[in-house]
Amino acid sequence: MTTQKNIAFIGLGNMGLPMAINLANAGESVRGFDPQVTDSNSKLPEALTLCSSLDDALLNSDLVITMLPNGHIVLDVLNAIIQGGATPAVVLDCSTIDINHAREAHKVASDAGIDYMDAPVSGGISGAAAGTLTTMIGGDENVLSTLKPRIEPMFKTFIHCGDGGSGQAAKICNNMLLATTMIGTGETFNLGKKLGLDQNTLFSVLSTSTGSCWSVNSYCPVPEVGPNSPADNDYKPGFSVAMMLKDLHLTQAAADSADQATPLGAHALELYEEYANSGATEEDFSGIIRYLADLDRQ
Ligand code: NAD
């Protein structure tokens, strides 16, 4: 008789907790650890156990999933797993971190005989809750194939991007483009308004013409225009300005080390920094439309 191994889920924040819940609801035995989460207000599935330490979460776990704030913490947790003597077969890191830390984590894990995948996600808190995240993955494709049936409850789309670190590279490329399209969408609606266009009429044009993009069609930053979005909820995140700034900083650091010019990406970072400094750190990133509306034309 084979006994079911556990999944250790490390980092039960806004993203990690709903992802862990989806795994537990799909029949996995999940042992979660997060020093900030000792008791959850939401009712947890029976198959999700909140643990009081990393070691406790690792008990009888062959797969470790991490969903953590940054690369330093991801590497610290990985080192603690190895130094504690646990031997999971696979560590899947779903956090968004810098490419250098991701590559280092691949090496550290490989030296310890652990398969490691960098697997950052897109889709935000709503995608985490619905189990419809997209994940972009760097690491061994064969390991991914074996792992897929088990981690499917968290994801709708899997894209294997290449070797270690390539998932993180794809993630920051995507978010640089997202920042630039959101700024472009905001300034376009602001100009249309000043030119006397009805915002709904402009949405109809943009969403069906060559200006269409996710920022217009799925996440329109104008209240009561297009599908429901944070603009309809006073720009509560969603995806916060702080999160977008983190990704834009990672993008510019990567562009520096790759010696690649990204003029719009660099300017997007400047604009999001100015917007954040206006007190908007915890607003949704689409709220930049309001900041852009008040800028002086130079
Ligand atoms: P969060 O701050 O809500 O959660 C992170 C959690 O990690 C916290 O609860 C914290 O207590 C925990 N943590 C920190 N150090 C730990 C440790 N040593 N051991 C165990 N737990 C530890 O952040 P989030 O929104 O859940 O984001 C997590 C990651 O996902 C980040 O890398 C973020 O960039 C990325 N991401 C977030 C979103 C989003 O919309 N929120 C979307 C895509 C990707």
CSV table of C-alpha atoms and ligand atoms in Angstrom, one decimal:
chain,number,residue,atom,x,y,z
A,1,MET,CA,0.0,0.0,0.0
A,2,THR,CA,1.4,3.5,-0.9
A,3,THR,CA,0.7,6.3,1.5
A,4,GLN,CA,0.0,9.8,0.1
A,5,LYS,CA,2.8,12.2,0.5
A,6,ASN,CA,2.1,15.7,1.7
A,7,ILE,CA,2.7,19.0,-0.1
A,8,ALA,CA,4.4,21.7,2.0
A,9,PHE,CA,3.2,25.2,1.2
A,10,ILE,CA,5.4,28.0,2.5
A,11,GLY,CA,4.0,31.5,2.4
A,12,LEU,CA,0.3,31.8,2.9
A,13,GLY,CA,-0.3,35.4,2.0
A,14,ASN,CA,-2.8,36.9,-0.4
A,15,MET,CA,-1.8,34.5,-3.2
A,16,GLY,CA,-0.4,31.5,-1.3
A,17,LEU,CA,-3.4,30.8,0.9
A,18,PRO,CA,-6.0,30.5,-1.8
A,19,MET,CA,-3.5,28.4,-3.9
A,20,ALA,CA,-3.0,26.0,-0.9
A,21,ILE,CA,-6.7,25.8,-0.4
A,22,ASN,CA,-7.3,24.8,-4.0
A,23,LEU,CA,-4.7,22.0,-3.7
A,24,ALA,CA,-6.4,20.8,-0.5
A,25,ASN,CA,-9.8,20.9,-2.0
A,26,ALA,CA,-8.5,18.8,-4.9
A,27,GLY,CA,-7.6,16.0,-2.5
A,28,GLU,CA,-3.9,16.8,-1.7
A,29,SER,CA,-2.7,16.7,1.9
A,30,VAL,CA,-1.2,20.2,2.4
A,31,ARG,CA,0.9,21.4,5.3
A,32,GLY,CA,1.1,25.2,5.2
A,33,PHE,CA,3.6,27.4,7.1
A,34,ASP,CA,3.7,31.2,7.4
A,35,PRO,CA,4.8,33.0,10.6
A,36,GLN,CA,2.0,35.6,10.0
A,37,VAL,CA,-0.7,33.0,9.6
A,38,THR,CA,-1.6,31.1,12.7
A,39,ASP,CA,-5.3,31.1,12.5
A,40,SER,CA,-7.3,32.0,9.5
A,41,ASN,CA,-10.7,33.7,9.6
A,42,SER,CA,-11.8,31.9,6.5
A,43,LYS,CA,-12.8,28.2,7.0
A,44,LEU,CA,-9.9,26.0,5.9
A,45,PRO,CA,-10.4,22.7,4.2
A,46,GLU,CA,-9.7,19.7,6.4
A,47,ALA,CA,-6.8,18.7,4.2
A,48,LEU,CA,-4.9,21.9,4.8
A,49,THR,CA,-3.0,21.9,8.1
A,50,LEU,CA,-1.5,25.1,9.4
A,51,CYS,CA,1.9,24.3,10.9
A,52,SER,CA,3.9,26.2,13.5
A,53,SER,CA,7.3,25.9,11.8
A,54,LEU,CA,9.0,25.1,8.5
A,55,ASP,CA,10.2,21.8,9.8
A,56,ASP,CA,6.7,20.8,10.8
A,57,ALA,CA,5.3,21.7,7.3
A,58,LEU,CA,8.0,19.6,5.7
A,59,LEU,CA,6.9,16.4,7.5
A,60,ASN,CA,6.5,13.6,5.0
A,61,SER,CA,6.3,16.1,2.1
A,62,ASP,CA,7.8,15.3,-1.3
A,63,LEU,CA,6.8,18.6,-2.9
A,64,VAL,CA,7.5,22.0,-1.5
A,65,ILE,CA,5.7,25.1,-3.0
A,66,THR,CA,6.9,28.5,-2.0
A,67,MET,CA,5.0,31.8,-2.5
A,68,LEU,CA,7.2,34.4,-0.8
A,69,PRO,CA,7.9,38.2,-1.1
A,70,ASN,CA,11.5,38.2,-2.6
A,71,GLY,CA,14.5,36.3,-3.7
A,72,HIS,CA,16.4,36.6,-0.4
A,73,ILE,CA,13.6,34.9,1.5
A,74,VAL,CA,13.2,32.2,-1.2
A,75,LEU,CA,16.9,31.3,-0.9
A,76,ASP,CA,16.8,31.5,2.9
A,77,VAL,CA,13.8,29.1,3.0
A,78,LEU,CA,15.5,26.7,0.4
A,79,ASN,CA,18.7,26.7,2.5
A,80,ALA,CA,16.7,26.0,5.7
A,81,ILE,CA,15.0,23.1,4.0
A,82,ILE,CA,18.3,21.6,2.9
A,83,GLN,CA,20.1,22.3,6.2
A,84,GLY,CA,17.2,20.8,8.2
A,85,GLY,CA,17.8,17.5,6.4
A,86,ALA,CA,14.4,17.4,4.5
A,87,THR,CA,14.7,15.8,1.1
A,88,PRO,CA,11.7,16.8,-1.0
A,89,ALA,CA,11.9,15.6,-4.6
A,90,VAL,CA,10.8,18.9,-6.0
A,91,VAL,CA,10.7,22.6,-4.9
A,92,LEU,CA,8.3,24.8,-7.0
A,93,ASP,CA,8.8,28.5,-6.4
A,94,CYS,CA,5.8,30.5,-7.5
A,95,SER,CA,7.1,33.8,-6.1
A,96,THR,CA,8.1,36.7,-8.4
A,97,ILE,CA,11.8,37.2,-7.7
A,98,ASP,CA,14.9,38.4,-9.5
A,99,ILE,CA,16.5,36.2,-12.1
A,100,ASN,CA,19.9,35.9,-10.3
A,101,HIS,CA,18.3,34.6,-7.1
A,102,ALA,CA,16.3,32.2,-9.1
A,103,ARG,CA,19.4,30.9,-10.9
A,104,GLU,CA,21.2,30.6,-7.6
A,105,ALA,CA,18.3,28.6,-6.1
A,106,HIS,CA,18.4,26.2,-9.0
A,107,LYS,CA,22.1,25.6,-8.3
A,108,VAL,CA,21.7,25.2,-4.6
A,109,ALA,CA,18.8,22.8,-5.1
A,110,SER,CA,20.5,20.8,-7.8
A,111,ASP,CA,23.6,20.4,-5.5
A,112,ALA,CA,21.3,18.9,-2.9
A,113,GLY,CA,19.7,16.5,-5.4
A,114,ILE,CA,16.4,18.4,-5.5
A,115,ASP,CA,14.5,19.3,-8.7
A,116,TYR,CA,13.8,23.0,-8.7
A,117,MET,CA,11.4,25.0,-10.9
A,118,ASP,CA,10.9,28.8,-11.0
A,119,ALA,CA,7.2,29.2,-11.7
A,120,PRO,CA,6.0,32.7,-11.2
A,121,VAL,CA,2.3,33.3,-11.9
A,122,SER,CA,0.0,35.8,-13.5
A,123,GLY,CA,-3.7,36.3,-12.7
A,124,GLY,CA,-3.6,38.0,-9.4
A,125,ILE,CA,-5.6,37.3,-6.3
A,126,SER,CA,-8.8,36.5,-8.2
A,127,GLY,CA,-6.9,34.0,-10.4
A,128,ALA,CA,-5.4,32.4,-7.3
A,129,ALA,CA,-8.8,32.0,-5.7
A,130,ALA,CA,-10.4,30.6,-8.9
A,131,GLY,CA,-7.4,28.3,-9.7
A,132,THR,CA,-7.0,29.9,-13.1
A,133,LEU,CA,-3.5,31.3,-12.8
A,134,THR,CA,-1.0,31.2,-15.7
A,135,THR,CA,2.4,30.0,-14.7
A,136,MET,CA,5.6,30.5,-16.6
A,137,ILE,CA,8.2,27.9,-15.8
A,138,GLY,CA,11.9,27.6,-15.8
A,139,GLY,CA,13.5,24.2,-15.2
A,140,ASP,CA,13.4,20.6,-16.5
A,141,GLU,CA,10.4,20.0,-18.7
A,142,ASN,CA,10.2,16.3,-17.7
A,143,VAL,CA,9.9,17.2,-14.1
A,144,LEU,CA,7.1,19.6,-15.1
A,145,SER,CA,5.2,16.9,-17.0
A,146,THR,CA,5.4,14.6,-13.9
A,147,LEU,CA,4.3,17.4,-11.6
A,148,LYS,CA,1.5,18.8,-13.7
A,149,PRO,CA,-1.4,16.6,-12.6
A,150,ARG,CA,-0.7,17.4,-9.0
A,151,ILE,CA,-0.4,21.1,-9.3
A,152,GLU,CA,-3.2,21.6,-11.9
A,153,PRO,CA,-5.8,22.8,-9.3
A,154,MET,CA,-3.9,26.1,-9.0
A,155,PHE,CA,-3.4,26.8,-12.7
A,156,LYS,CA,-5.3,27.2,-16.0
A,157,THR,CA,-2.2,27.6,-18.2
A,158,PHE,CA,1.3,26.2,-18.0
A,159,ILE,CA,4.0,27.6,-20.2
A,160,HIS,CA,7.5,26.0,-20.1
A,161,CYS,CA,9.9,28.9,-20.9
A,162,GLY,CA,13.3,27.2,-20.8
A,163,ASP,CA,16.1,26.6,-18.3
A,164,GLY,CA,16.3,27.8,-14.7
A,165,GLY,CA,15.4,31.5,-14.3
A,166,SER,CA,13.5,31.7,-17.6
A,167,GLY,CA,10.2,31.7,-15.9
A,168,GLN,CA,11.2,34.8,-13.9
A,169,ALA,CA,12.5,36.4,-17.1
A,170,ALA,CA,9.2,35.9,-18.9
A,171,LYS,CA,7.2,37.2,-15.9
A,172,ILE,CA,9.0,40.5,-15.7
A,173,CYS,CA,8.9,41.0,-19.5
A,174,ASN,CA,5.1,40.5,-19.3
A,175,ASN,CA,4.7,43.0,-16.4
A,176,MET,CA,6.8,45.6,-18.2
A,177,LEU,CA,4.5,45.4,-21.1
A,178,LEU,CA,1.5,45.5,-18.8
A,179,ALA,CA,2.7,48.7,-17.1
A,180,THR,CA,3.3,50.4,-20.4
A,181,THR,CA,-0.1,49.4,-21.8
A,182,MET,CA,-1.9,50.5,-18.6
A,183,ILE,CA,-0.2,53.9,-18.8
A,184,GLY,CA,-1.1,54.2,-22.5
A,185,THR,CA,-4.7,53.2,-21.8
A,186,GLY,CA,-5.0,55.8,-19.0
A,187,GLU,CA,-3.6,58.6,-21.1
A,188,THR,CA,-5.8,57.6,-24.1
A,189,PHE,CA,-9.0,57.8,-22.1
A,190,ASN,CA,-7.9,61.0,-20.5
A,191,LEU,CA,-7.3,62.6,-23.9
A,192,GLY,CA,-10.6,61.2,-25.3
A,193,LYS,CA,-12.4,62.8,-22.4
A,194,LYS,CA,-10.8,66.2,-23.0
A,195,LEU,CA,-11.7,65.9,-26.7
A,196,GLY,CA,-15.4,65.4,-25.8
A,197,LEU,CA,-15.7,61.7,-26.5
A,198,ASP,CA,-18.1,59.6,-24.4
A,199,GLN,CA,-15.9,57.1,-22.4
A,200,ASN,CA,-18.2,54.1,-23.3
A,201,THR,CA,-18.1,55.0,-27.0
A,202,LEU,CA,-14.3,55.3,-26.8
A,203,PHE,CA,-14.2,51.9,-25.1
A,204,SER,CA,-16.3,50.4,-27.9
A,205,VAL,CA,-13.8,51.7,-30.4
A,206,LEU,CA,-10.6,50.8,-28.6
A,207,SER,CA,-11.7,47.3,-27.6
A,208,THR,CA,-12.5,46.4,-31.1
A,209,SER,CA,-9.7,48.2,-33.0
A,210,THR,CA,-6.0,48.1,-33.1
A,211,GLY,CA,-5.7,49.8,-29.7
A,212,SER,CA,-7.2,46.7,-28.0
A,213,CYS,CA,-5.2,45.1,-25.3
A,214,TRP,CA,-5.8,43.5,-21.9
A,215,SER,CA,-5.6,46.9,-20.1
A,216,VAL,CA,-8.4,48.2,-22.2
A,217,ASN,CA,-10.6,45.0,-22.8
A,218,SER,CA,-10.3,43.2,-19.5
A,219,TYR,CA,-9.2,45.7,-16.9
A,220,CYS,CA,-10.4,49.1,-18.2
A,221,PRO,CA,-9.2,51.8,-15.7
A,222,VAL,CA,-12.3,54.0,-16.2
A,223,PRO,CA,-15.2,53.4,-13.7
A,224,GLU,CA,-18.4,51.9,-15.2
A,225,VAL,CA,-16.7,51.3,-18.5
A,226,GLY,CA,-16.0,47.8,-19.8
A,227,PRO,CA,-16.1,44.7,-17.6
A,228,ASN,CA,-16.0,45.0,-13.8
A,229,SER,CA,-12.5,46.0,-12.7
A,230,PRO,CA,-10.8,47.8,-9.7
A,231,ALA,CA,-11.8,51.1,-11.3
A,232,ASP,CA,-15.4,50.1,-10.3
A,233,ASN,CA,-14.2,49.6,-6.7
A,234,ASP,CA,-12.4,52.9,-6.0
A,235,TYR,CA,-9.2,51.4,-7.3
A,236,LYS,CA,-8.8,48.9,-4.5
A,237,PRO,CA,-6.3,46.2,-5.6
A,238,GLY,CA,-6.4,43.9,-7.5
A,239,PHE,CA,-2.7,44.3,-8.2
A,240,SER,CA,-1.2,47.1,-6.1
A,241,VAL,CA,1.1,49.9,-7.2
A,242,ALA,CA,3.7,48.5,-4.7
A,243,MET,CA,3.6,45.1,-6.6
A,244,MET,CA,3.9,46.7,-10.0
A,245,LEU,CA,6.9,48.8,-8.7
A,246,LYS,CA,8.6,45.7,-7.4
A,247,ASP,CA,8.3,44.1,-10.9
A,248,LEU,CA,9.4,47.2,-12.7
A,249,HIS,CA,12.5,47.4,-10.5
A,250,LEU,CA,13.3,43.8,-11.3
A,251,THR,CA,12.8,44.5,-15.0
A,252,GLN,CA,15.1,47.4,-15.0
A,253,ALA,CA,17.8,45.5,-13.0
A,254,ALA,CA,17.5,42.7,-15.6
A,255,ALA,CA,17.7,45.2,-18.5
A,256,ASP,CA,20.8,46.7,-16.9
A,257,SER,CA,22.5,43.3,-16.6
A,258,ALA,CA,21.5,42.3,-20.1
A,259,ASP,CA,22.6,45.7,-21.5
A,260,GLN,CA,19.2,46.1,-23.3
A,261,ALA,CA,17.5,49.5,-23.8
A,262,THR,CA,13.9,49.5,-22.6
A,263,PRO,CA,13.0,53.2,-22.9
A,264,LEU,CA,9.3,52.8,-22.3
A,265,GLY,CA,9.9,50.3,-19.4
A,266,ALA,CA,12.3,52.8,-17.8
A,267,HIS,CA,9.8,55.7,-18.2
A,268,ALA,CA,6.9,53.4,-16.8
A,269,LEU,CA,9.0,52.9,-13.7
A,270,GLU,CA,9.5,56.7,-13.3
A,271,LEU,CA,5.8,57.3,-13.7
A,272,TYR,CA,4.8,54.5,-11.2
A,273,GLU,CA,7.3,55.9,-8.7
A,274,GLU,CA,5.8,59.4,-9.0
A,275,TYR,CA,2.3,57.9,-8.6
A,276,ALA,CA,3.4,55.9,-5.6
A,277,ASN,CA,5.0,58.9,-4.0
A,278,SER,CA,1.7,60.7,-4.3
A,279,GLY,CA,0.4,58.3,-1.6
A,280,ALA,CA,-0.9,55.6,-3.9
A,281,THR,CA,1.3,52.6,-3.0
A,282,GLU,CA,-1.7,50.5,-1.9
A,283,GLU,CA,-4.0,51.5,-4.8
A,284,ASP,CA,-4.6,49.3,-7.8
A,285,PHE,CA,-2.0,50.0,-10.5
A,286,SER,CA,-4.8,51.0,-12.9
A,287,GLY,CA,-5.4,54.1,-10.7
A,288,ILE,CA,-2.5,55.7,-12.5
A,289,ILE,CA,-5.1,57.1,-14.9
A,290,ARG,CA,-6.1,59.6,-12.2
A,291,TYR,CA,-2.4,60.7,-11.7
A,292,LEU,CA,-1.9,61.1,-15.4
A,293,ALA,CA,-5.1,63.2,-15.7
A,294,ASP,CA,-3.7,65.8,-13.4
A,295,LEU,CA,-0.2,66.0,-14.9
A,296,ASP,CA,0.8,69.3,-16.5
A,297,ARG,CA,1.3,69.2,-20.3
A,298,GLN,CA,4.9,70.4,-20.8
B,1,NAD,P1,1.9,38.6,0.7
B,1,NAD,O1,2.8,39.6,1.3
B,1,NAD,O2,0.4,38.7,0.9
B,1,NAD,O3,2.4,37.1,1.1
B,1,NAD,C1,3.7,36.7,1.3
B,1,NAD,C2,3.7,35.9,2.6
B,1,NAD,O4,5.0,35.3,2.8
B,1,NAD,C3,3.4,36.7,3.9
B,1,NAD,O5,2.2,36.2,4.5
B,1,NAD,C4,4.6,36.5,4.8
B,1,NAD,O6,4.3,36.3,6.1
B,1,NAD,C5,5.2,35.1,4.2
B,1,NAD,N1,6.5,34.9,4.6
B,1,NAD,C6,7.6,35.8,4.6
B,1,NAD,N2,8.7,35.1,4.9
B,1,NAD,C7,8.4,33.8,5.2
B,1,NAD,C8,9.1,32.7,5.6
B,1,NAD,N3,10.4,32.7,5.9
B,1,NAD,N4,8.5,31.5,5.7
B,1,NAD,C9,7.1,31.4,5.5
B,1,NAD,N5,6.4,32.5,5.1
B,1,NAD,C10,7.0,33.7,4.9
B,1,NAD,O7,2.3,38.6,-0.9
B,1,NAD,P2,1.4,37.9,-2.1
B,1,NAD,O8,0.5,39.0,-2.7
B,1,NAD,O9,0.8,36.6,-1.6
B,1,NAD,O10,2.6,37.7,-3.2
B,1,NAD,C11,3.5,36.6,-3.0
B,1,NAD,C12,4.4,36.5,-4.2
B,1,NAD,O11,3.5,36.4,-5.4
B,1,NAD,C13,5.2,37.7,-4.4
B,1,NAD,O12,6.5,37.3,-4.9
B,1,NAD,C14,4.5,38.5,-5.5
B,1,NAD,O13,5.3,39.4,-6.2
B,1,NAD,C15,3.9,37.5,-6.3
B,1,NAD,N6,2.6,37.8,-7.0
B,1,NAD,C16,1.6,38.5,-6.4
B,1,NAD,C17,0.5,38.8,-7.1
B,1,NAD,C18,-0.7,39.6,-6.5
B,1,NAD,O14,-1.6,40.0,-7.2
B,1,NAD,N7,-0.7,39.7,-5.1
B,1,NAD,C19,0.3,38.4,-8.5
B,1,NAD,C20,1.4,37.7,-9.0
B,1,NAD,C21,2.5,37.4,-8.3
